[in-house]
Amino acid sequence: MTSAIDPTVQTFLGFLEQEAASDPQRLRPFGVHIVQRAADLVEDVEINLHSPLEED
């Protein structure tokens, strides 16, 4: 199975790479609050990584 990177994602990742190289002091880790909020949002979400994605 081959997968192509979406051009929009590729552009965004290129932007992040350029920003990290040109101004690394701007990079900061996520705070505990953001990590906990993300964990709360997906707490009850069940996924099967082996099943195909649905249309919607």
Short mmCIF file of N, CA and C in Angstrom, two decimals:
data_model
loop_
_atom_site.label_atom_id
_atom_site.label_comp_id
_atom_site.label_asym_id
_atom_site.label_seq_id
_atom_site.Cartn_x
_atom_site.Cartn_y
_atom_site.Cartn_z
N MET A 1 0.85 -1.18 0.00
CA MET A 1 0.00 0.00 0.00
C MET A 1 0.90 1.24 0.00
N THR A 2 0.68 2.12 -0.94
CA THR A 2 1.44 3.37 -0.98
C THR A 2 0.54 4.51 -0.57
N SER A 3 1.12 5.49 0.04
CA SER A 3 0.34 6.66 0.44
C SER A 3 1.10 7.92 0.04
N ALA A 4 0.36 8.87 -0.46
CA ALA A 4 0.95 10.14 -0.85
C ALA A 4 0.64 11.17 0.23
N ILE A 5 1.57 12.06 0.46
CA ILE A 5 1.34 13.12 1.43
C ILE A 5 0.51 14.21 0.76
N ASP A 6 -0.53 14.61 1.43
CA ASP A 6 -1.39 15.69 0.95
C ASP A 6 -0.54 16.93 0.76
N PRO A 7 -0.66 17.63 -0.39
CA PRO A 7 0.15 18.83 -0.63
C PRO A 7 -0.02 19.91 0.44
N THR A 8 -1.21 20.02 0.98
CA THR A 8 -1.44 21.02 2.03
C THR A 8 -0.67 20.65 3.30
N VAL A 9 -0.71 19.39 3.65
CA VAL A 9 0.03 18.92 4.83
C VAL A 9 1.53 19.09 4.60
N GLN A 10 1.97 18.75 3.40
CA GLN A 10 3.39 18.88 3.08
C GLN A 10 3.84 20.35 3.19
N THR A 11 3.03 21.26 2.70
CA THR A 11 3.35 22.69 2.80
C THR A 11 3.41 23.13 4.26
N PHE A 12 2.44 22.69 5.05
CA PHE A 12 2.42 23.06 6.46
C PHE A 12 3.64 22.50 7.19
N LEU A 13 3.98 21.24 6.92
CA LEU A 13 5.16 20.66 7.56
C LEU A 13 6.44 21.37 7.14
N GLY A 14 6.50 21.81 5.89
CA GLY A 14 7.64 22.59 5.43
C GLY A 14 7.73 23.91 6.17
N PHE A 15 6.58 24.54 6.38
CA PHE A 15 6.54 25.79 7.14
C PHE A 15 7.05 25.58 8.56
N LEU A 16 6.58 24.50 9.22
CA LEU A 16 7.03 24.20 10.58
C LEU A 16 8.53 23.95 10.62
N GLU A 17 9.03 23.22 9.64
CA GLU A 17 10.47 22.95 9.58
C GLU A 17 11.26 24.25 9.45
N GLN A 18 10.79 25.14 8.60
CA GLN A 18 11.47 26.42 8.38
C GLN A 18 11.44 27.26 9.65
N GLU A 19 10.30 27.31 10.31
CA GLU A 19 10.18 28.07 11.55
C GLU A 19 11.09 27.51 12.64
N ALA A 20 11.13 26.18 12.76
CA ALA A 20 11.97 25.56 13.78
C ALA A 20 13.44 25.85 13.54
N ALA A 21 13.83 25.86 12.27
CA ALA A 21 15.23 26.12 11.94
C ALA A 21 15.60 27.59 12.12
N SER A 22 14.69 28.48 11.78
CA SER A 22 15.02 29.90 11.81
C SER A 22 14.82 30.55 13.17
N ASP A 23 13.94 30.00 14.00
CA ASP A 23 13.64 30.63 15.29
C ASP A 23 13.30 29.55 16.33
N PRO A 24 14.26 28.69 16.69
CA PRO A 24 13.97 27.54 17.56
C PRO A 24 13.49 27.92 18.96
N GLN A 25 13.82 29.09 19.43
CA GLN A 25 13.37 29.48 20.78
C GLN A 25 11.86 29.66 20.86
N ARG A 26 11.20 29.78 19.71
CA ARG A 26 9.74 29.89 19.71
C ARG A 26 9.04 28.57 19.96
N LEU A 27 9.77 27.45 19.79
CA LEU A 27 9.18 26.14 20.03
C LEU A 27 9.02 25.91 21.52
N ARG A 28 7.83 25.52 21.90
CA ARG A 28 7.56 25.22 23.30
C ARG A 28 6.73 23.96 23.38
N PRO A 29 6.94 23.13 24.39
CA PRO A 29 6.13 21.92 24.53
C PRO A 29 4.70 22.29 24.93
N PHE A 30 3.78 21.38 24.63
CA PHE A 30 2.41 21.58 25.09
C PHE A 30 2.39 21.55 26.60
N GLY A 31 1.56 22.39 27.18
CA GLY A 31 1.41 22.40 28.63
C GLY A 31 0.52 21.25 29.08
N VAL A 32 0.56 20.97 30.36
CA VAL A 32 -0.24 19.89 30.94
C VAL A 32 -1.72 20.10 30.66
N HIS A 33 -2.18 21.33 30.70
CA HIS A 33 -3.60 21.63 30.48
C HIS A 33 -4.04 21.20 29.07
N ILE A 34 -3.24 21.50 28.07
CA ILE A 34 -3.57 21.14 26.69
C ILE A 34 -3.56 19.62 26.51
N VAL A 35 -2.57 18.96 27.07
CA VAL A 35 -2.48 17.50 26.96
C VAL A 35 -3.69 16.85 27.64
N GLN A 36 -4.07 17.33 28.81
CA GLN A 36 -5.23 16.77 29.51
C GLN A 36 -6.51 17.04 28.75
N ARG A 37 -6.63 18.21 28.16
CA ARG A 37 -7.84 18.53 27.39
C ARG A 37 -7.96 17.60 26.17
N ALA A 38 -6.85 17.36 25.49
CA ALA A 38 -6.86 16.44 24.35
C ALA A 38 -7.24 15.03 24.80
N ALA A 39 -6.68 14.59 25.92
CA ALA A 39 -7.01 13.27 26.44
C ALA A 39 -8.49 13.17 26.80
N ASP A 40 -9.04 14.22 27.37
CA ASP A 40 -10.47 14.24 27.72
C ASP A 40 -11.34 14.17 26.47
N LEU A 41 -10.92 14.83 25.40
CA LEU A 41 -11.72 14.84 24.17
C LEU A 41 -11.82 13.47 23.52
N VAL A 42 -10.81 12.66 23.69
CA VAL A 42 -10.80 11.34 23.02
C VAL A 42 -10.97 10.19 24.00
N GLU A 43 -11.32 10.49 25.22
CA GLU A 43 -11.40 9.48 26.27
C GLU A 43 -12.30 8.30 25.90
N ASP A 44 -13.47 8.54 25.37
CA ASP A 44 -14.42 7.47 25.06
C ASP A 44 -14.42 7.08 23.59
N VAL A 45 -13.45 7.50 22.83
CA VAL A 45 -13.37 7.18 21.41
C VAL A 45 -12.67 5.84 21.24
N GLU A 46 -13.35 4.93 20.56
CA GLU A 46 -12.76 3.63 20.28
C GLU A 46 -12.42 3.57 18.80
N ILE A 47 -11.23 3.08 18.49
CA ILE A 47 -10.82 2.98 17.10
C ILE A 47 -10.25 1.59 16.83
N ASN A 48 -10.35 1.19 15.58
CA ASN A 48 -9.72 -0.04 15.12
C ASN A 48 -8.78 0.37 13.99
N LEU A 49 -7.50 0.34 14.24
CA LEU A 49 -6.52 0.79 13.27
C LEU A 49 -6.45 -0.12 12.05
N HIS A 50 -7.09 -1.28 12.11
CA HIS A 50 -7.06 -2.22 11.00
C HIS A 50 -8.29 -2.15 10.10
N SER A 51 -9.29 -1.38 10.52
CA SER A 51 -10.51 -1.27 9.70
C SER A 51 -10.39 -0.09 8.75
N PRO A 52 -11.01 -0.18 7.56
CA PRO A 52 -10.94 0.94 6.60
C PRO A 52 -11.72 2.15 7.13
N LEU A 53 -11.31 3.32 6.67
CA LEU A 53 -12.00 4.54 7.06
C LEU A 53 -13.38 4.60 6.41
N GLU A 54 -14.32 5.19 7.11
CA GLU A 54 -15.66 5.37 6.57
C GLU A 54 -15.69 6.57 5.64
N GLU A 55 -16.68 6.63 4.78
CA GLU A 55 -16.82 7.71 3.81
C GLU A 55 -16.92 9.09 4.46
N ASP A 56 -17.65 9.20 5.55
CA ASP A 56 -17.87 10.50 6.18
C ASP A 56 -16.78 10.79 7.13
#
